[in-house]
Amino acid sequence: MAGERATPLLKDELDIVIPTIRNLDFLEMWRPFFQPYHLIIVQDGDPSKTIKVPEGFDYELYNRNDINRILGPKASCISFKDSACRCFGYMVSKKKYIYTIDDDCFVAKDPSGKDINALEQHIKNLLSPSTPHFFNTLYDPYREGTDFVRGYPFSLRGGEPTAVSHGLWLNIPDYDAPTQLVKPRERNTRYVDLVMTIPKGTLFPMCGMNLAFNRDLIGPAMYFGLMGDGQPIGRYDDMWAGWCTKVICDHLNLGIKTGLPYIWHSKASNPFVNLKKEYKGIYWQEEIIPFFKSVTLPKECITVQDCYLELSKQVKAKLSSIDPYFTKLADAMVTWIEAWDELNPSGDASTKLANGAAK
Amino acid sequence: MAGERATPLLKDELDIVIPTIRNLDFLEMWRPFFQPYHLIIVQDGDPSKTIKVPEGFDYELYNRNDINRILGPKASCISFKDSACRCFGYMVSKKKYIYTIDDDCFVAKDPSGKDINALEQHIKNLLSPSTPHFFNTLYDPYREGTDFVRGYPFSLRGGEPTAVSHGLWLNIPDYDAPTQLVKPRERNTRYVDLVMTIPKGTLFPMCGMNLAFNRDLIGPAMYFGLMGDGQPIGRYDDMWAGWCTKVICDHLNLGIKTGLPYIWHSKASNPFVNLKKEYKGIYWQEEIIPFFKSVTLPKECITVQDCYLELSKQVKAKLSSIDPYFTKLADAMVTWIEAWDELNPSGDASTKLANGAAK
């Protein structure tokens, strides 16, 4: 079958994290690509419900009871009734790489009609360097058939390690509720054959639907915040993680790529429900984004944990005036790092990065 | 014929500038797209040579004698024996928009086999806003079938005026001499269906082969420097213009787009000759680019001319230590602005921008 390989890339170094509230029938379509890998399923909502996983997949599953048992009081930093709960899976993984995908994402086809092995493309993205310091007009210079163009400084052609690979979506685009309401019929049909690095100093809206990252390099920054049950906001979990991650990647000279691979996003979520979840985010982000644009991290911050804890202080100091929620969120950011370090004791990502071994 | 229109867009508001040393047979191929427009041909090299232009095109032609006659002593700022001479055409134009193309660039085909009307796409790029302040993961949000994604701040969705449209090349990629030597057979076959804004604060290698801009918004920054005859460097004319233009666009909140349209670049220039022209640029750029990255323009600079003169001062102060060439270049930048203002007296672009009328 298309996409099957003799030895799947990074078979023992990558976990697939899936947040869900339903049976995982969607995995049938992904079987040729995902079956060799280990899955971490984070069950949201009612823990007494049984989630069915198709035969033949290797997985571990955590429901809310498991999260509470494993993290104890620190479980408060993990969201409930929101796909933000997925970041628990990042924390319990012991692998170097994570791929996370939503359960309404199917296999897309490339323009030749071939099934796209999204995971394979993410791995290619993560294993080749990024170019955050200067724009290459032919996009990713490490792809076959292309290179750095005239005028690209030679000293920058080594690139930087890639921490994040942000994939896109055919069919239903990732729009906010107002845009969904205004353009209910818009579909993304344009397959753009492109991978590129998001330049240093530029923020972007990171979507968690089809996302891979190097856990050793950036894992502790991939906190999806406090969303859903008991919180005044939803659908900003991945955005929050994206803003924090970008600022930290810029500080640590790590790269973030976006573009290929595409998945097929099957179903638009309800725009009325989304509007309710999003509306605070929509106006808060007008202040949050200038904050992240102006964040600077002191050079003493050399691990992701250092950076993240510093960021939590700045969030508390500068965003709490918007809403008391940000004080709570800043505290949860600290709790998240404590929980991360508890589950990932020394010898972990942060230590490796500090020693320069992660390059 | 494909690409013919009842009323060509901006017919009376756009000049096509072509630097050349040979008969312009290549225009035959472009006839369906270019014939409605006015051409400004800048003849490089021996002025006694006659350049043949195919029948039916509306054009004016300037050779070195014309340039010397029109500019007098200020003609020293216009390069000779280098395609940098093209910027003379920008200066004598009286139109709002410029498209410049090399005479070895032919009509490319899109993946469906249809001839690409490069000029029409440039015009689309220039007439729709840019988004330099935040990255949109579905690229140009103003193209049909796409929009701003979830998490894109609503306050930024108006965009900024687009000053520059940078098009790309199929077949022969725009590589430097070392890359040409190492990869003599590499061809660009990937048609990437994309237009995007280069983010604020990010430099890029601007190629002059297939380039359009709004002369009212950015014209005086499009100086292609001192190259070729009597100069220690060549093939950095467009790069120089690109660095200056990007820094000034960032300061004035103007956008630069790159991507579509493609032209078919027919022939690689001689890599050995190129190496001789480029080699100083290749190591100088390692210092020039950090300089441009750190340039800041005072807020008193509100016209392109203000910005450009300020930049010339900083070039003199900070780059002259690399080579005395930069002192000469800084002086030529001032001469260029003087000549520009002489040929474009008040009521011109800079005044319009200062009054806010250019938006």
XYZ file of C-alpha atoms in Angstrom:
718
model
C 0.000 0.000 0.000
C 1.015 3.578 -0.637
C 3.153 4.944 2.146
C 4.107 1.604 3.685
C 7.802 1.350 4.388
C 10.133 -1.475 5.254
C 11.283 0.390 8.373
C 9.034 3.254 9.383
C 11.032 6.360 10.261
C 11.594 6.938 13.983
C 9.385 3.943 14.817
C 10.656 3.745 18.401
C 11.223 7.446 18.901
C 7.802 8.916 18.244
C 4.442 8.797 19.988
C 1.141 9.776 18.396
C -1.046 11.701 20.840
C -4.803 11.737 20.230
C -7.332 13.526 22.415
C -10.822 12.114 22.017
C -14.305 11.620 23.409
C -15.378 8.908 20.950
C -14.435 5.562 19.421
C -11.360 5.880 17.269
C -12.746 4.504 14.027
C -10.841 7.214 12.164
C -7.670 5.200 12.825
C -8.764 2.602 10.238
C -7.936 5.068 7.495
C -4.569 5.849 9.057
C -3.643 2.202 9.654
C -0.969 1.949 6.918
C 0.811 4.963 8.324
C 0.181 4.860 12.082
C 0.116 1.167 12.957
C 3.897 0.850 13.459
C 3.845 3.635 16.050
C 2.773 3.791 19.662
C -0.367 5.811 20.420
C -1.124 7.813 23.531
C -4.857 8.385 23.761
C -6.114 11.049 26.116
C -9.781 10.443 26.804
C -11.664 13.636 27.551
C -15.018 13.904 29.310
C -16.769 11.095 31.190
C -14.089 8.613 32.349
C -16.620 5.811 32.735
C -17.193 5.723 28.991
C -15.272 3.091 27.026
C -13.377 4.278 23.980
C -12.964 1.615 21.322
C -9.658 1.463 19.499
C -9.448 -0.615 16.311
C -7.597 -3.920 16.558
C -3.876 -4.055 16.028
C -2.850 -0.665 17.323
C -0.339 -0.375 20.136
C -1.650 2.185 22.612
C -1.972 3.431 26.142
C -5.098 5.341 27.180
C -5.556 7.860 29.959
C -8.903 9.147 31.189
C -9.530 11.860 33.756
C -9.222 9.428 36.644
C -5.792 8.375 35.392
C -4.675 11.995 35.032
C -5.842 12.788 38.564
C -4.153 9.691 39.953
C -0.832 10.319 38.185
C -0.571 14.058 38.786
C -2.411 14.386 42.119
C -3.086 18.047 42.928
C -1.017 19.075 39.905
C -3.757 17.615 37.684
C -5.362 21.047 37.980
C -3.128 22.265 35.151
C -4.681 19.796 32.699
C -7.869 21.047 31.044
C -11.083 19.031 31.108
C -13.771 18.977 28.406
C -11.446 20.579 25.882
C -8.927 19.080 23.502
C -6.299 21.018 25.464
C -6.151 17.855 27.592
C -3.919 16.404 24.875
C -0.843 18.005 26.408
C -1.033 15.425 29.189
C 0.041 12.964 26.521
C 3.144 15.024 25.760
C 4.081 14.869 29.401
C 3.732 11.126 29.897
C 5.477 10.235 26.650
C 9.054 9.085 26.943
C 9.837 9.555 23.253
C 11.849 12.229 21.518
C 9.128 13.157 19.011
C 5.389 13.733 19.251
C 2.767 13.829 16.543
C -0.688 14.959 17.566
C -3.812 14.733 15.432
C -7.524 15.295 15.938
C -9.937 12.429 15.482
C -11.859 14.261 12.749
C -8.762 14.411 10.538
C -8.563 11.926 7.689
C -5.938 11.024 5.120
C -5.732 13.684 2.380
C -4.697 13.087 -1.218
C -1.974 14.938 -3.065
C -2.754 16.434 -6.501
C -1.743 13.157 -8.164
C -4.409 11.353 -6.133
C -1.972 9.565 -3.847
C -2.676 9.213 -0.132
C -0.521 11.606 1.861
C 1.514 10.029 4.641
C 1.296 13.069 6.896
C 3.471 11.566 9.587
C 6.310 10.824 7.194
C 6.336 14.427 5.974
C 6.316 15.755 9.545
C 9.313 13.566 10.307
C 11.135 14.907 7.242
C 10.373 18.429 8.410
C 11.618 17.734 11.928
C 14.784 15.964 10.806
C 15.966 18.729 8.469
C 17.075 22.152 9.724
C 15.072 25.366 9.727
C 16.086 28.790 8.458
C 14.584 31.352 10.848
C 17.174 34.107 10.335
C 16.695 34.962 6.650
C 13.930 34.278 4.155
C 14.615 31.879 1.284
C 12.406 32.757 -1.677
C 12.384 29.138 -2.911
C 11.136 28.117 0.562
C 12.666 25.111 2.366
C 16.184 24.924 0.893
C 16.658 21.396 2.222
C 13.959 19.845 0.060
C 15.095 17.902 -2.950
C 15.376 19.968 -6.133
C 15.871 23.255 -4.365
C 18.521 25.180 -2.476
C 19.443 28.571 -1.088
C 19.034 31.331 -3.657
C 21.565 33.963 -4.686
C 22.053 36.461 -1.891
C 21.454 34.007 0.949
C 24.332 34.415 3.418
C 26.538 31.341 3.440
C 27.085 31.551 7.192
C 23.367 30.912 7.718
C 23.067 27.931 5.391
C 23.628 25.389 8.147
C 20.259 26.357 9.578
C 18.955 25.745 13.082
C 17.431 22.612 14.629
C 13.741 22.232 13.842
C 11.566 22.035 16.927
C 8.070 22.133 15.432
C 6.380 21.003 12.217
C 2.973 22.622 11.676
C 0.839 20.843 9.093
C -2.219 22.175 7.285
C -5.717 21.075 6.327
C -7.589 20.482 3.129
C -11.389 20.725 2.990
C -12.498 22.500 6.202
C -10.060 25.323 6.949
C -9.236 26.222 10.517
C -11.384 29.356 10.771
C -12.661 31.146 13.848
C -16.389 31.240 14.576
C -17.049 34.651 12.955
C -15.372 33.538 9.720
C -17.213 30.190 9.858
C -20.485 32.078 10.179
C -19.697 34.457 7.328
C -18.265 31.833 4.970
C -20.005 28.582 5.864
C -19.253 27.040 2.482
C -15.609 27.920 2.063
C -13.387 24.877 1.577
C -9.632 24.771 1.282
C -8.921 23.066 -2.042
C -5.508 24.580 -2.711
C -2.674 22.114 -2.202
C 0.399 24.323 -1.798
C 3.508 22.198 -2.306
C 5.571 23.982 0.268
C 7.400 23.719 3.555
C 8.861 26.886 5.031
C 10.346 28.248 8.211
C 8.407 30.920 10.048
C 10.949 33.720 10.438
C 12.397 34.630 13.806
C 10.439 37.412 15.455
C 7.182 36.569 13.663
C 4.224 35.103 15.530
C 1.803 32.683 13.906
C -1.483 30.979 14.771
C -0.442 27.426 15.632
C -3.192 24.879 15.112
C -3.063 21.675 17.173
C -4.997 19.564 14.673
C -1.994 18.254 12.725
C 1.152 19.089 14.631
C 4.496 17.442 15.323
C 7.368 18.495 17.516
C 10.657 17.491 19.000
C 9.826 16.864 22.635
C 13.459 16.992 23.699
C 13.899 20.428 22.184
C 10.605 22.143 23.010
C 8.283 19.762 24.909
C 7.856 21.777 28.127
C 6.637 24.790 26.124
C 3.816 22.780 24.553
C 1.381 23.472 27.327
C -2.147 23.912 25.991
C -3.307 26.088 28.868
C -6.517 26.157 30.884
C -9.519 25.746 28.628
C -12.976 24.243 28.677
C -14.681 23.135 31.884
C -14.633 25.880 34.524
C -12.649 28.291 32.339
C -13.879 31.424 30.608
C -12.355 30.444 27.261
C -11.928 27.590 24.805
C -10.371 26.972 21.369
C -7.315 29.020 22.268
C -5.336 26.091 23.672
C -3.153 25.593 20.619
C -2.862 29.339 20.036
C -1.551 29.786 23.564
C 0.944 26.977 23.080
C 1.949 28.485 19.723
C 2.644 31.945 21.054
C 4.694 30.607 23.974
C 6.516 28.100 21.785
C 7.399 30.643 19.107
C 8.819 33.131 21.572
C 10.888 30.410 23.231
C 12.075 28.926 19.922
C 13.171 32.403 18.838
C 15.076 32.851 22.075
C 16.775 29.439 21.847
C 17.397 29.649 18.078
C 15.113 26.756 17.219
C 13.051 26.598 14.056
C 9.349 26.157 13.354
C 8.214 24.941 9.958
C 4.769 25.205 8.433
C 3.139 23.964 5.231
C 3.121 20.310 4.200
C 1.739 17.843 5.179
C -1.988 18.255 4.656
C -4.632 16.185 6.374
C -8.307 16.075 5.304
C -10.334 17.924 7.917
C -13.697 16.256 7.664
C -16.155 18.333 9.617
C -16.566 21.938 10.691
C -17.387 22.263 14.372
C -20.545 24.159 15.321
C -19.886 27.880 14.805
C -22.405 28.958 17.447
C -20.779 26.768 20.079
C -17.379 27.951 18.903
C -18.370 31.585 19.175
C -19.282 31.089 22.810
C -15.950 29.405 23.513
C -13.899 31.893 21.541
C -15.398 35.254 22.132
C -13.169 36.257 25.026
C -10.132 35.033 23.140
C -11.083 37.126 20.150
C -10.796 40.359 22.062
C -8.164 39.278 24.564
C -5.825 38.309 21.737
C -5.708 41.941 20.660
C -3.719 42.556 23.852
C -2.073 39.156 24.190
C -0.374 39.298 20.800
C 1.309 42.679 21.347
C 2.476 41.245 24.685
C 4.075 38.219 23.009
C 5.551 40.423 20.292
C 7.359 42.461 22.894
C 8.439 39.614 25.212
C 12.160 39.277 25.673
C 13.710 36.497 27.678
C 16.941 37.078 29.591
C 19.980 35.279 28.245
C 20.258 33.360 31.502
C 17.255 31.333 30.333
C 18.968 28.452 28.589
C 16.476 25.630 28.989
C 12.874 25.486 27.831
C 11.848 25.225 31.484
C 13.791 28.389 32.368
C 12.131 30.220 29.522
C 8.677 28.953 30.351
C 8.868 29.896 34.017
C 10.132 33.348 33.089
C 7.262 33.675 30.634
C 4.763 32.705 33.331
C 6.068 35.582 35.463
C 5.655 38.031 32.612
C 2.157 36.722 31.874
C 1.163 37.286 35.484
C 2.725 40.760 35.568
C 1.451 42.024 32.250
C -1.734 40.152 31.314
C -3.507 39.871 34.680
C -4.916 43.348 34.158
C -6.987 41.962 31.255
C -8.697 39.374 33.426
C -7.979 37.442 36.637
C -7.920 34.350 34.413
C -4.340 35.175 33.451
C -3.172 35.007 37.045
C -4.646 31.521 37.242
C -3.110 30.617 33.901
C 0.322 31.891 34.966
C 0.111 29.704 38.071
C -0.960 26.731 35.958
C 2.088 27.288 33.729
C 4.291 26.829 36.800
C 2.345 23.748 37.872
C 2.727 22.314 34.367
C 6.520 22.661 34.529
C 6.601 21.089 37.995
C 4.530 18.170 36.744
C 6.654 17.860 33.608
C 9.870 17.719 35.631
C 8.339 15.198 38.031
C 7.419 12.856 35.166
C 10.615 13.585 33.248
C 13.415 13.549 35.808
C 17.025 14.514 35.080
C 18.682 13.348 31.926
C 15.685 14.880 30.224
C 15.286 17.363 27.419
C 16.221 20.472 29.317
C 19.509 19.047 30.530
C 20.413 17.871 27.067
C 19.692 21.257 25.583
C 21.756 23.029 28.231
C 24.673 20.764 27.412
C 24.312 21.480 23.731
C 23.737 17.783 23.061
C 20.368 18.422 21.499
C 21.987 19.839 18.375
C -5.703 34.066 -26.762
C -5.027 33.057 -23.205
C -4.515 36.037 -20.967
C -5.959 38.653 -23.350
C -8.395 40.942 -21.644
C -10.939 43.484 -22.799
C -9.300 46.181 -20.667
C -5.850 45.320 -19.413
C -5.452 46.179 -15.744
C -3.658 49.478 -15.022
C -2.969 49.962 -18.743
C -2.128 53.652 -18.331
C -0.630 53.402 -14.881
C 2.181 50.915 -15.355
C 5.486 50.921 -17.242
C 7.484 47.819 -18.069
C 11.211 48.437 -17.603
C 13.648 46.196 -19.506
C 17.429 46.471 -19.307
C 19.121 44.899 -22.311
C 22.150 44.658 -24.575
C 20.425 42.752 -27.375
C 17.462 42.722 -29.744
C 14.254 42.202 -27.852
C 12.953 39.129 -29.675
C 11.837 37.729 -26.345
C 8.964 40.232 -26.441
C 7.252 38.203 -29.177
C 6.345 35.625 -26.608
C 5.047 38.260 -24.217
C 3.035 40.103 -26.875
C -0.447 39.028 -25.679
C 0.350 40.271 -22.178
C 2.701 43.239 -22.667
C 1.560 44.910 -25.874
C -1.100 47.117 -24.211
C 1.531 48.591 -21.896
C 4.262 51.155 -22.369
C 7.854 49.859 -22.282
C 10.916 51.693 -21.013
C 13.998 50.038 -22.462
C 17.346 50.818 -20.860
C 20.093 49.898 -23.307
C 23.271 48.855 -21.554
C 26.765 48.783 -23.085
C 27.751 50.310 -26.433
C 25.282 53.129 -27.209
C 26.063 53.039 -30.926
C 24.505 49.605 -31.223
C 20.911 49.478 -32.434
C 18.486 47.417 -30.385
C 15.593 46.015 -32.402
C 12.184 45.987 -30.773
C 9.447 43.879 -32.390
C 6.740 45.793 -34.275
C 3.703 47.040 -32.474
C 5.142 47.745 -29.041
C 4.895 51.205 -27.569
C 8.280 52.078 -26.078
C 10.913 54.642 -25.249
C 14.580 53.640 -25.249
C 17.495 55.156 -23.374
C 21.138 54.355 -24.028
C 24.156 55.580 -22.084
C 24.332 58.816 -24.057
C 20.722 59.556 -23.161
C 21.351 58.849 -19.494
C 24.392 61.142 -19.474
C 22.489 63.865 -21.284
C 19.447 63.686 -18.997
C 21.246 63.383 -15.678
C 24.467 65.320 -16.389
C 27.024 64.770 -13.618
C 24.417 62.858 -11.613
C 24.591 60.089 -14.230
C 27.447 58.745 -12.128
C 24.909 57.035 -9.895
C 23.636 54.859 -12.767
C 25.681 51.690 -13.299
C 27.138 50.787 -16.686
C 27.662 47.300 -18.089
C 25.387 45.789 -15.469
C 21.643 45.261 -15.413
C 21.634 47.635 -12.436
C 21.200 50.339 -15.081
C 17.529 49.392 -15.136
C 16.798 51.684 -12.204
C 17.217 54.633 -14.553
C 13.949 53.460 -16.064
C 12.216 53.683 -12.686
C 13.363 57.266 -12.389
C 12.163 58.493 -15.790
C 8.829 56.713 -15.597
C 5.863 58.875 -14.725
C 3.588 55.974 -13.864
C 2.419 54.689 -10.503
C 3.523 51.100 -11.070
C 6.626 49.475 -12.520
C 7.162 45.942 -13.732
C 10.726 44.963 -14.570
C 11.778 41.785 -16.323
C 15.002 40.393 -17.783
C 15.227 39.650 -21.489
C 16.028 35.977 -20.865
C 12.716 35.439 -19.098
C 9.965 33.750 -21.067
C 6.320 32.949 -20.429
C 5.966 30.019 -18.023
C 3.091 27.572 -17.926
C 0.986 26.746 -14.898
C 0.420 23.083 -13.970
C -2.646 22.944 -16.227
C -0.449 23.929 -19.187
C -1.848 27.442 -19.497
C 0.431 30.404 -20.220
C 0.967 32.472 -17.098
C 0.219 36.164 -17.431
C 2.912 37.227 -14.980
C 2.049 40.898 -15.178
C -1.599 40.303 -14.331
C -0.633 38.357 -11.202
C 1.830 41.067 -10.127
C -0.927 43.622 -10.469
C -3.236 41.474 -8.331
C -0.491 41.239 -5.730
C 0.112 44.991 -5.731
C -3.570 45.908 -5.597
C -4.383 43.737 -2.577
C -3.008 44.429 0.897
C -0.092 42.715 2.626
C 0.035 41.212 6.095
C 3.517 41.917 7.473
C 2.614 41.947 11.178
C 1.443 38.363 11.733
C 1.841 35.167 9.747
C -1.217 33.632 8.098
C -0.736 29.883 7.757
C -2.990 29.716 4.680
C -0.767 32.395 3.095
C -2.272 35.408 1.291
C -5.678 35.782 2.971
C -6.935 38.039 0.183
C -6.795 35.364 -2.506
C -10.038 33.792 -3.522
C -10.942 30.667 -1.562
C -8.916 31.553 1.475
C -9.003 33.864 4.467
C -7.424 34.607 7.821
C -7.219 31.522 10.005
C -8.401 31.104 13.585
C -6.183 33.082 15.923
C -5.386 35.873 13.477
C -6.023 39.175 15.263
C -9.008 40.974 13.776
C -7.365 44.372 14.168
C -4.680 43.314 11.686
C -7.013 41.952 9.023
C -7.120 45.214 7.098
C -3.502 44.660 6.155
C -1.023 47.244 4.900
C -0.512 48.688 1.404
C 1.582 46.440 -0.810
C 4.681 48.156 -2.167
C 6.490 45.262 -3.865
C 5.540 42.024 -5.646
C 8.468 39.628 -6.018
C 7.892 36.907 -8.608
C 9.768 33.634 -9.014
C 11.325 31.537 -11.762
C 10.756 28.095 -13.169
C 13.557 26.199 -14.935
C 16.832 27.988 -14.031
C 16.723 29.002 -10.377
C 18.372 32.211 -9.252
C 21.476 30.656 -7.676
C 24.809 32.251 -6.862
C 27.932 31.168 -8.720
C 29.119 28.610 -6.129
C 25.726 26.881 -6.148
C 25.608 27.018 -9.959
C 29.000 25.337 -10.039
C 28.036 22.656 -7.553
C 24.582 21.957 -9.029
C 24.852 22.762 -12.726
C 21.857 20.619 -13.594
C 19.399 21.670 -10.952
C 16.157 23.018 -12.387
C 13.223 24.485 -10.549
C 10.218 22.405 -11.559
C 8.074 23.002 -8.502
C 5.162 25.336 -9.139
C 4.135 26.507 -5.677
C 0.649 28.003 -5.866
C 1.285 30.695 -3.315
C 1.546 34.392 -2.646
C 2.666 35.503 0.795
C 3.850 38.555 2.673
C 7.412 38.572 3.915
C 7.021 39.339 7.604
C 8.124 42.630 9.098
C 11.668 42.455 10.428
C 12.709 39.663 8.053
C 15.190 40.300 5.236
C 15.001 38.432 1.941
C 17.068 38.123 -1.233
C 15.163 40.244 -3.747
C 15.751 39.210 -7.341
C 15.278 41.848 -10.039
C 14.438 39.387 -12.806
C 10.655 39.391 -12.329
C 9.720 42.218 -10.025
C 6.918 44.755 -9.718
C 6.437 47.656 -7.376
C 4.352 50.671 -6.558
C 6.581 53.551 -7.597
C 4.538 56.067 -5.619
C 4.968 54.093 -2.433
C 8.567 52.884 -2.684
C 10.177 54.064 -5.952
C 13.054 56.121 -4.508
C 14.268 53.080 -2.522
C 14.581 50.966 -5.670
C 18.120 52.074 -6.392
C 20.191 49.224 -7.817
C 23.521 50.604 -6.600
C 26.918 50.853 -8.236
C 27.739 47.669 -10.113
C 29.605 46.553 -13.185
C 32.014 48.799 -15.067
C 34.577 50.376 -12.725
C 33.077 48.782 -9.617
C 34.484 45.938 -7.529
C 31.208 44.018 -7.523
C 28.337 42.843 -9.712
C 25.158 40.778 -9.369
C 24.318 42.409 -6.052
C 22.274 45.253 -7.558
C 18.892 43.743 -6.805
C 20.077 42.425 -3.447
C 21.143 45.923 -2.421
C 17.810 47.342 -3.547
C 16.022 44.548 -1.684
C 17.770 45.115 1.630
C 17.173 48.879 1.485
C 13.594 48.466 0.324
C 12.717 45.926 2.998
C 14.082 48.035 5.816
C 12.203 51.090 4.533
C 8.956 49.181 3.949
C 9.170 47.849 7.497
C 9.665 51.363 8.817
C 6.769 52.809 6.777
C 4.455 49.819 7.342
C 4.369 48.786 3.708
C 4.162 45.188 2.566
C 6.291 43.046 0.283
C 4.800 39.934 -1.286
C 6.649 37.007 -2.813
C 5.617 33.861 -4.677
C 3.438 33.888 -7.790
C 3.853 34.732 -10.647
C 6.470 32.491 -12.200
C 8.354 33.301 -15.377
C 10.424 30.762 -17.355
C 14.082 31.610 -16.854
C 15.644 30.293 -20.023
C 19.380 30.309 -19.552
C 21.864 30.133 -16.709
C 24.509 32.821 -16.908
C 28.158 31.720 -16.929
C 29.084 30.630 -13.401
C 32.772 31.490 -13.821
C 31.972 35.038 -14.916
C 29.404 35.256 -12.126
C 31.919 34.102 -9.546
C 34.249 36.935 -10.481
C 31.424 39.469 -10.218
C 30.022 38.073 -6.997
C 32.947 37.057 -4.902
C 33.265 40.281 -2.932
C 29.529 40.352 -2.414
C 29.619 36.837 -1.044
C 31.846 37.779 1.847
C 30.732 41.380 2.227
C 27.139 40.256 2.657
C 28.136 38.465 5.850
C 28.622 41.940 7.349
C 26.073 43.836 5.292
C 23.148 41.671 6.343
C 23.735 42.028 10.091
C 23.974 45.772 9.425
C 20.584 45.828 7.694
C 19.083 43.621 10.389
C 20.056 46.147 13.028
C 19.183 49.331 11.108
C 16.568 51.492 12.750
C 15.201 54.616 11.134
C 14.104 57.560 13.267
C 10.390 58.238 13.316
C 11.026 61.655 11.768
C 11.688 59.822 8.499
C 8.233 59.842 6.952
C 8.979 59.784 3.227
C 10.922 57.192 1.278
C 13.469 59.897 0.458
C 13.940 60.743 4.154
C 14.476 57.074 4.918
C 16.841 56.543 2.028
C 19.042 59.532 2.873
C 19.192 58.430 6.500
C 20.145 54.948 5.323
C 22.940 56.374 3.160
C 24.398 58.059 6.258
C 24.314 54.815 8.190
C 25.883 52.940 5.264
C 28.727 55.438 5.189
C 29.221 55.322 8.954
C 28.981 51.583 9.426
C 29.961 49.824 6.193
C 32.875 51.961 4.980
C 35.203 49.993 7.228
C 34.573 46.925 5.028
C 35.777 48.675 1.878
C 36.047 52.248 0.542
C 33.463 51.141 -2.033
C 30.729 51.735 0.545
C 31.681 55.397 0.937
C 31.277 55.770 -2.808
C 28.010 53.844 -2.722
C 26.646 55.976 0.121
C 27.419 59.101 -1.912
C 25.772 57.569 -4.977
C 22.655 56.892 -2.872
C 22.439 60.619 -2.170
C 23.021 61.456 -5.852
C 20.284 59.000 -6.803
C 17.764 60.760 -4.560
C 18.795 64.156 -5.913
C 18.353 62.900 -9.459
C 15.034 61.264 -8.564
C 13.677 64.465 -7.077
C 14.886 66.465 -10.067
C 13.027 64.214 -12.498
C 10.038 63.828 -10.172
C 9.338 67.301 -8.797
C 6.817 68.071 -6.058
C 3.420 66.468 -6.089
C 5.379 63.253 -6.371
C 5.320 60.033 -4.450
C 7.089 61.234 -1.328
C 4.734 64.138 -0.835
C 1.742 61.904 -1.305
C 3.015 59.435 1.236
C 3.738 62.182 3.752
C 0.161 63.418 3.398
C -1.177 59.932 3.916
C -2.811 60.043 0.487
C -0.884 57.015 -0.718
C -3.014 54.688 1.388
